[in-house]
Coordinates of C-alpha atoms in Angstrom, one line a residue:
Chain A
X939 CA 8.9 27.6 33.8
X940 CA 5.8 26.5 31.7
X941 CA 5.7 24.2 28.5
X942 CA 3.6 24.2 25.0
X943 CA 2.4 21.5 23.4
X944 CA 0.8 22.0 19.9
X945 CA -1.3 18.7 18.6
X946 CA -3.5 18.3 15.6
X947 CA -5.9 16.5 16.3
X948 CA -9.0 16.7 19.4
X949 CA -11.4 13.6 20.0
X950 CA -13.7 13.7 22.7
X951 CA -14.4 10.1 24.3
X952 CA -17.2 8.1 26.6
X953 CA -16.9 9.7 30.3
X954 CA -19.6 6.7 30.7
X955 CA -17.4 4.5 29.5
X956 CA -14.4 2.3 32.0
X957 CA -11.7 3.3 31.1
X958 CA -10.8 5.9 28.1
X959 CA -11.6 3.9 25.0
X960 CA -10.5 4.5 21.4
X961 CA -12.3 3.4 18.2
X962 CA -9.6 1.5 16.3
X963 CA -10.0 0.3 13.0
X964 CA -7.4 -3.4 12.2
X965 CA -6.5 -4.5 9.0
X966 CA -4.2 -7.4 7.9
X967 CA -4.5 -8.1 3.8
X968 CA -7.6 -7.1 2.7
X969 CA -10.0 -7.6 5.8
X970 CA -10.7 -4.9 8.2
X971 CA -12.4 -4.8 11.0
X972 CA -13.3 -1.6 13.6
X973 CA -12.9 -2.4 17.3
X974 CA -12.6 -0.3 21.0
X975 CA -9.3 -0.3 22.4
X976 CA -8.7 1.3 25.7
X977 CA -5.5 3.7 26.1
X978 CA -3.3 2.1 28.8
X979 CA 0.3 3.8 28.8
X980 CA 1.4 1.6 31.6
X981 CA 1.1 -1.2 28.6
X982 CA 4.1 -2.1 27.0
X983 CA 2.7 -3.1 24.1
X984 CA -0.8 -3.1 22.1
X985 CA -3.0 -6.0 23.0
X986 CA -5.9 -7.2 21.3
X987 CA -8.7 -10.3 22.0
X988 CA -7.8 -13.2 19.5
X989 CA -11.1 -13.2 17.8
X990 CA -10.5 -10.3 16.6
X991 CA -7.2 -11.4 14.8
X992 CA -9.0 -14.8 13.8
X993 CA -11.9 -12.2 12.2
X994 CA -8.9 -10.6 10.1
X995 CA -7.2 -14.3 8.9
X996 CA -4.3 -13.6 10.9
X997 CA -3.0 -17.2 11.7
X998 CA -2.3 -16.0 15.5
X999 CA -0.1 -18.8 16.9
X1000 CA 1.9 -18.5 14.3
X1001 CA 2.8 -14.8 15.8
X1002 CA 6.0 -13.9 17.9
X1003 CA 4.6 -15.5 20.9
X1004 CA 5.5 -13.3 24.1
X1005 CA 4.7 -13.8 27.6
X1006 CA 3.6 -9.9 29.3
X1007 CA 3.4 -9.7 32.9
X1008 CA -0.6 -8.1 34.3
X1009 CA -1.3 -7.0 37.5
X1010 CA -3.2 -10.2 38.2
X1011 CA -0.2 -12.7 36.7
X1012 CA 0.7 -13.7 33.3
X1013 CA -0.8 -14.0 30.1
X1014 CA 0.6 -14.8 26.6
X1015 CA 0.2 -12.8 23.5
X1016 CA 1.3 -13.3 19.6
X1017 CA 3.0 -10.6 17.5
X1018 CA 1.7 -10.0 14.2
X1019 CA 1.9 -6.4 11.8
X1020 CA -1.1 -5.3 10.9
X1021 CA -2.1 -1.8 10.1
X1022 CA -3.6 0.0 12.7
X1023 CA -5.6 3.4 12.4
X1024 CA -7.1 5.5 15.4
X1025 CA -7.8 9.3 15.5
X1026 CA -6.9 9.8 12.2
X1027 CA -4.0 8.1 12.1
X1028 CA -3.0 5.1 9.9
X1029 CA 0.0 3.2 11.1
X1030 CA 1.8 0.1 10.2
X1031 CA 2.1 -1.0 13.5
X1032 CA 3.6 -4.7 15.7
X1033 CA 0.3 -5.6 17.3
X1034 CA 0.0 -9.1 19.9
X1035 CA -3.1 -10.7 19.9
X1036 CA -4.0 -13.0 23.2
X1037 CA -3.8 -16.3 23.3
X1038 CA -6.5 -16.6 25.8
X1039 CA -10.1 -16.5 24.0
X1040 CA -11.3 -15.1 27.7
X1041 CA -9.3 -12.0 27.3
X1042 CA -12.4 -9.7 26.1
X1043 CA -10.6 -5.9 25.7
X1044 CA -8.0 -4.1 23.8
X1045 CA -5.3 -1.8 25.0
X1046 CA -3.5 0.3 23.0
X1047 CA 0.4 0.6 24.7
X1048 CA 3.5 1.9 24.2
X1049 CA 5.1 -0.2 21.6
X1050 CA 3.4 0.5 18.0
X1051 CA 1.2 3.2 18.9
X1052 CA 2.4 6.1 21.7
X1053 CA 5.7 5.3 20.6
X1054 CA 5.0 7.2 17.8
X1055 CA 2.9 9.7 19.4
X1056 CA 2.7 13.4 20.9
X1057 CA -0.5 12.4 23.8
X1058 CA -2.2 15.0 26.0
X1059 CA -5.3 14.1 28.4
X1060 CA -7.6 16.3 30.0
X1061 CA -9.9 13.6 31.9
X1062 CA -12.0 16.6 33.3
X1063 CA -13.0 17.6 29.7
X1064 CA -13.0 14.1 28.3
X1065 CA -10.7 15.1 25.9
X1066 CA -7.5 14.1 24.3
X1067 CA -5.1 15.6 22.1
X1068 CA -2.8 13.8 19.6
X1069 CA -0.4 14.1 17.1
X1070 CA 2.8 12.5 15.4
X1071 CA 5.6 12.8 17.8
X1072 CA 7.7 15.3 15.3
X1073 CA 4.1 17.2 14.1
X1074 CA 4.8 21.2 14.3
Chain Q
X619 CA 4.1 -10.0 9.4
X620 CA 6.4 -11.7 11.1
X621 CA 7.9 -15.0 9.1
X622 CA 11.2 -17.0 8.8
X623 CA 12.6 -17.1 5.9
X624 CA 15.5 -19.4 4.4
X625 CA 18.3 -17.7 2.3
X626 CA 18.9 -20.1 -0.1
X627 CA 22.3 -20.6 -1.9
X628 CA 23.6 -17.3 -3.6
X629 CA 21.7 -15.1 -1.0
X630 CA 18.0 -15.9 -3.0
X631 CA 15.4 -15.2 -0.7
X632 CA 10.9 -15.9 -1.2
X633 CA 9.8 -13.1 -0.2
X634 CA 6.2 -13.9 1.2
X635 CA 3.1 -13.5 -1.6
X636 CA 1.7 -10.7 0.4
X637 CA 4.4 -9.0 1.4
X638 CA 5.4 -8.6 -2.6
X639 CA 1.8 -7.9 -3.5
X640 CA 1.8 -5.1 -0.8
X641 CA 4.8 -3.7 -1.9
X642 CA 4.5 -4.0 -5.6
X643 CA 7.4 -6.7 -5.7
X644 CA 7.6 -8.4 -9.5
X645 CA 9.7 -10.7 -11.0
X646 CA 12.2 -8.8 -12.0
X647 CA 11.4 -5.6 -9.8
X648 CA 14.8 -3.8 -9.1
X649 CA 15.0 -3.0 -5.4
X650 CA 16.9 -0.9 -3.2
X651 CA 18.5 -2.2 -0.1
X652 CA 19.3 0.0 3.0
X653 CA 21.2 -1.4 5.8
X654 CA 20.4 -0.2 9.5
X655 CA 21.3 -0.6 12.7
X656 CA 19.6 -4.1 13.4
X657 CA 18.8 -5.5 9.6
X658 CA 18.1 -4.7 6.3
X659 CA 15.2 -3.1 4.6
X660 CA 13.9 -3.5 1.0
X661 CA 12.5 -0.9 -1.3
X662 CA 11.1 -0.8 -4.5
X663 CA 13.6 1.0 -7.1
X664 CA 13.0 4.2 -9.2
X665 CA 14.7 6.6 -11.2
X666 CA 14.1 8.7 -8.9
X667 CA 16.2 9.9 -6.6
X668 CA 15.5 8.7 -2.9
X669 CA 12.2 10.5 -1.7
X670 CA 12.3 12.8 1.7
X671 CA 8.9 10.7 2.7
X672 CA 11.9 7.6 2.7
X673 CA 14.9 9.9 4.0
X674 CA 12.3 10.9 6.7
X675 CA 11.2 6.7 7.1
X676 CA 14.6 5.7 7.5
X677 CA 15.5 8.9 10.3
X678 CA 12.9 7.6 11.8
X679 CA 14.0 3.9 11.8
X680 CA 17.2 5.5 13.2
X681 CA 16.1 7.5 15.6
X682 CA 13.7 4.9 17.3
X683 CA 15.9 2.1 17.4
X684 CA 14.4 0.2 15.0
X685 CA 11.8 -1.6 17.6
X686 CA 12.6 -4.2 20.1
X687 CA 15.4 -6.4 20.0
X688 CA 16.0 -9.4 22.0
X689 CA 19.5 -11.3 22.5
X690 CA 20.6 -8.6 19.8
X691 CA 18.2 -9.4 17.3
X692 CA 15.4 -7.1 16.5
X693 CA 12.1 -8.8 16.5
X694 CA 9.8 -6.4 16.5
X695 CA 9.9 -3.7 13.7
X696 CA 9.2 -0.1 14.5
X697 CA 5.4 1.7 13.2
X698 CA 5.3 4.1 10.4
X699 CA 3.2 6.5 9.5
X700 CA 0.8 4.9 6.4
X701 CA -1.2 8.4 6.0
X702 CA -2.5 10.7 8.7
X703 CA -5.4 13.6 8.8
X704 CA -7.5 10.8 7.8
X705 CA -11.5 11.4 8.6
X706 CA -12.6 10.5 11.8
X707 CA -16.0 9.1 12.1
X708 CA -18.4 10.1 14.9
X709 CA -19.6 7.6 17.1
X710 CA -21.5 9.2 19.7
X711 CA -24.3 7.5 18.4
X712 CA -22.9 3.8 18.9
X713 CA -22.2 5.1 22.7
X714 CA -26.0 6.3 22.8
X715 CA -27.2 2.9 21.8
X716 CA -24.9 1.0 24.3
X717 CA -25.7 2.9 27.3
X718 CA -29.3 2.4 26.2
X719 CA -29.1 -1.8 25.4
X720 CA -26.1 -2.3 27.9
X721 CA -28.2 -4.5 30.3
X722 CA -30.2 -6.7 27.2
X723 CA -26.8 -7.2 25.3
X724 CA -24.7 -7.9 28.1
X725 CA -21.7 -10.9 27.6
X726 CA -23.0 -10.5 23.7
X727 CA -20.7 -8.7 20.8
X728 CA -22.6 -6.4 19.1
X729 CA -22.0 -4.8 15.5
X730 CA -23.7 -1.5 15.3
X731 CA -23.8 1.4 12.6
X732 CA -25.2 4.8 14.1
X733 CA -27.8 4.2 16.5
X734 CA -28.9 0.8 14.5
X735 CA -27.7 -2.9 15.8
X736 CA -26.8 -4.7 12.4
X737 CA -25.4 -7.8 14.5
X738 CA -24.9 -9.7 17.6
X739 CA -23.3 -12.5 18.4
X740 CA -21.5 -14.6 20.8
X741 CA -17.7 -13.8 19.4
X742 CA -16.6 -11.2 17.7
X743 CA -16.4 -12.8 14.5
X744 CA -19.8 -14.4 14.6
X745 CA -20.8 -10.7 15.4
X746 CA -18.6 -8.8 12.4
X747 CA -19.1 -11.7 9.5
X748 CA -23.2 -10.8 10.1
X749 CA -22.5 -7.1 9.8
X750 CA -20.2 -7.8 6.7
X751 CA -23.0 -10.1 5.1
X752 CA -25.1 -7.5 5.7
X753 CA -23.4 -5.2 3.8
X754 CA -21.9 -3.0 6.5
X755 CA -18.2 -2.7 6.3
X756 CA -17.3 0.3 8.6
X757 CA -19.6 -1.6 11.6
X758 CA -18.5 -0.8 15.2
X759 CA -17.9 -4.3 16.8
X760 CA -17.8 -4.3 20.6
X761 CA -17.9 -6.7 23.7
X762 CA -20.9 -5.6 26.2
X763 CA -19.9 -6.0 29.2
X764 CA -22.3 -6.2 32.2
X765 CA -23.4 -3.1 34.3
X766 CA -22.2 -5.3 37.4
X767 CA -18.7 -6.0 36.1
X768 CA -16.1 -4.0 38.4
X769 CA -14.3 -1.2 36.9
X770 CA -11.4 -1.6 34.7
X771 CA -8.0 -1.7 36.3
X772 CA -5.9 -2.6 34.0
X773 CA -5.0 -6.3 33.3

């Protein structure tokens, strides 16, 4: 038995690069900002440093704060809604922001962006293929 | 967003200041109210009869669960879809210049536009106000990381 997956949308990305990493633009009120986020579907959620929420006037601590659980131990997060555009793709979308100031990278996860997404990878091509979960 | 608010006596809720400028909430603005599974959601009222772009919204508020609850209370609302098809710049050139400056830059946030640094900095806001200042708004703002640092894992 084979399957067929149609998607609308083909972005090539940085084999150079660690990691498969996105350009994703944030905004929150009327400041926006354009960042890297790297695609991590082990992630529950989408993670991104705190400067970059400070940049956008997000007040961060005042966030749904969330402790997530890394391979290395712990770190704490705040939820805030932002909108959140990558590949074409504008969403309003339940982002955290780190607590830590160290934290220096961005992962888009499950929770506010696959969630809503159809995702193939070809890592051999560096290629990957994307559309709205109920796209024809 | 995510706020408490206080209903007040006979139900009166502020909304937030943003959240009525983003959603075109007046004084006086009729809205619609939809009850789901976990809450309550609040839309702006027409004549019109209830779009399919909102039938399809609140399907897919259904269908998804409505986010993450915890204890039985959601606390984290699902995405929508704002617009889609929406341009996609190309930034092959911001790779070219990274791989090429990776070593000078590194620890450093850098703003760049094409091939062309417009900022660097030691944070990323330090990095993206210069960019703005200098008039670019669409600025690509990245952390360089060293050559030496070990591959990414995960975190």
């Amino acid at each position: 038995m084979t399957y067929q997956l149609n998607f609308s949308q083909k972005q090539r990305y940085d084999s150079l690069e660690t990691g498969i990493s996105l350009e994703v633009a944030l905004q929150y009120g009327g400041n926006k900002t354009h960042c890297r986020a790297k695609i991590d579907s082990g992630s529950q959620a989408c993670l991104f440093e705190r400067g970059i929420g400070e940049f956008l006037g997000i007040p961060v601590e005042s966030g749904l704060r969330r402790d997530f659980s890394t391979l290395t131990g712990r770190l704490t997060a705040f939820g805030h809604e932002v909108v959140l555009e990558s590949l074409g793709l504008q969403l309003q979308s339940f982002v955290y922001f780190a607590e830590s100031d160290a934290i220096k990278r961005n992962l888009l996860g499950r929770q506010g962006w696959l969630q809503l997404l159809k995702f193939g990878l070809v890592d051999y091509d560096s290629e990957i293929y994307l559309s709205l979960y109920d796209e024809k | 967003m995510l706020e408490t608010l206080t209903i007040e006596d006979g139900g009166k809720v502020a909304l937030p200041d943003a959240v009525q400028t983003r959603y075109g909430f007046k004084p006086h603005t009729s809205i619609r109210l939809i009850e789901t599974k976990n809450g309550v959601l609040l839309v702006p009222l027409t004549d019109a009869p209830m779009s399919a772009a909102l039938q399809a919204e609140l399907e897919e508020w259904q269908a998804l669960g409505a986010g993450e609850s915890v204890n039985g209370n959601m606390v984290v609302p699902a995405p929508y879809v704002l617009a889609t098809n929406l341009s996609i710049k190309d930034r092959s050139r911001e790779d070219e210049w990274l791989h090429a400056h990776q070593v000078e830059y590194a620890g450093q946030y850098v703003a760049l536009e094409g091939n062309r640094l417009v900022a660097h900095g030691n944070s990323f806001s330090e990095a993206a106000t210069a960019a703005r200042a200098a008039g670019v708004q669409d600025a690509l703002v990245v952390f360089v990381e060293s050559p030496d640092t070990p591959p990414y894992l995960g975190f």
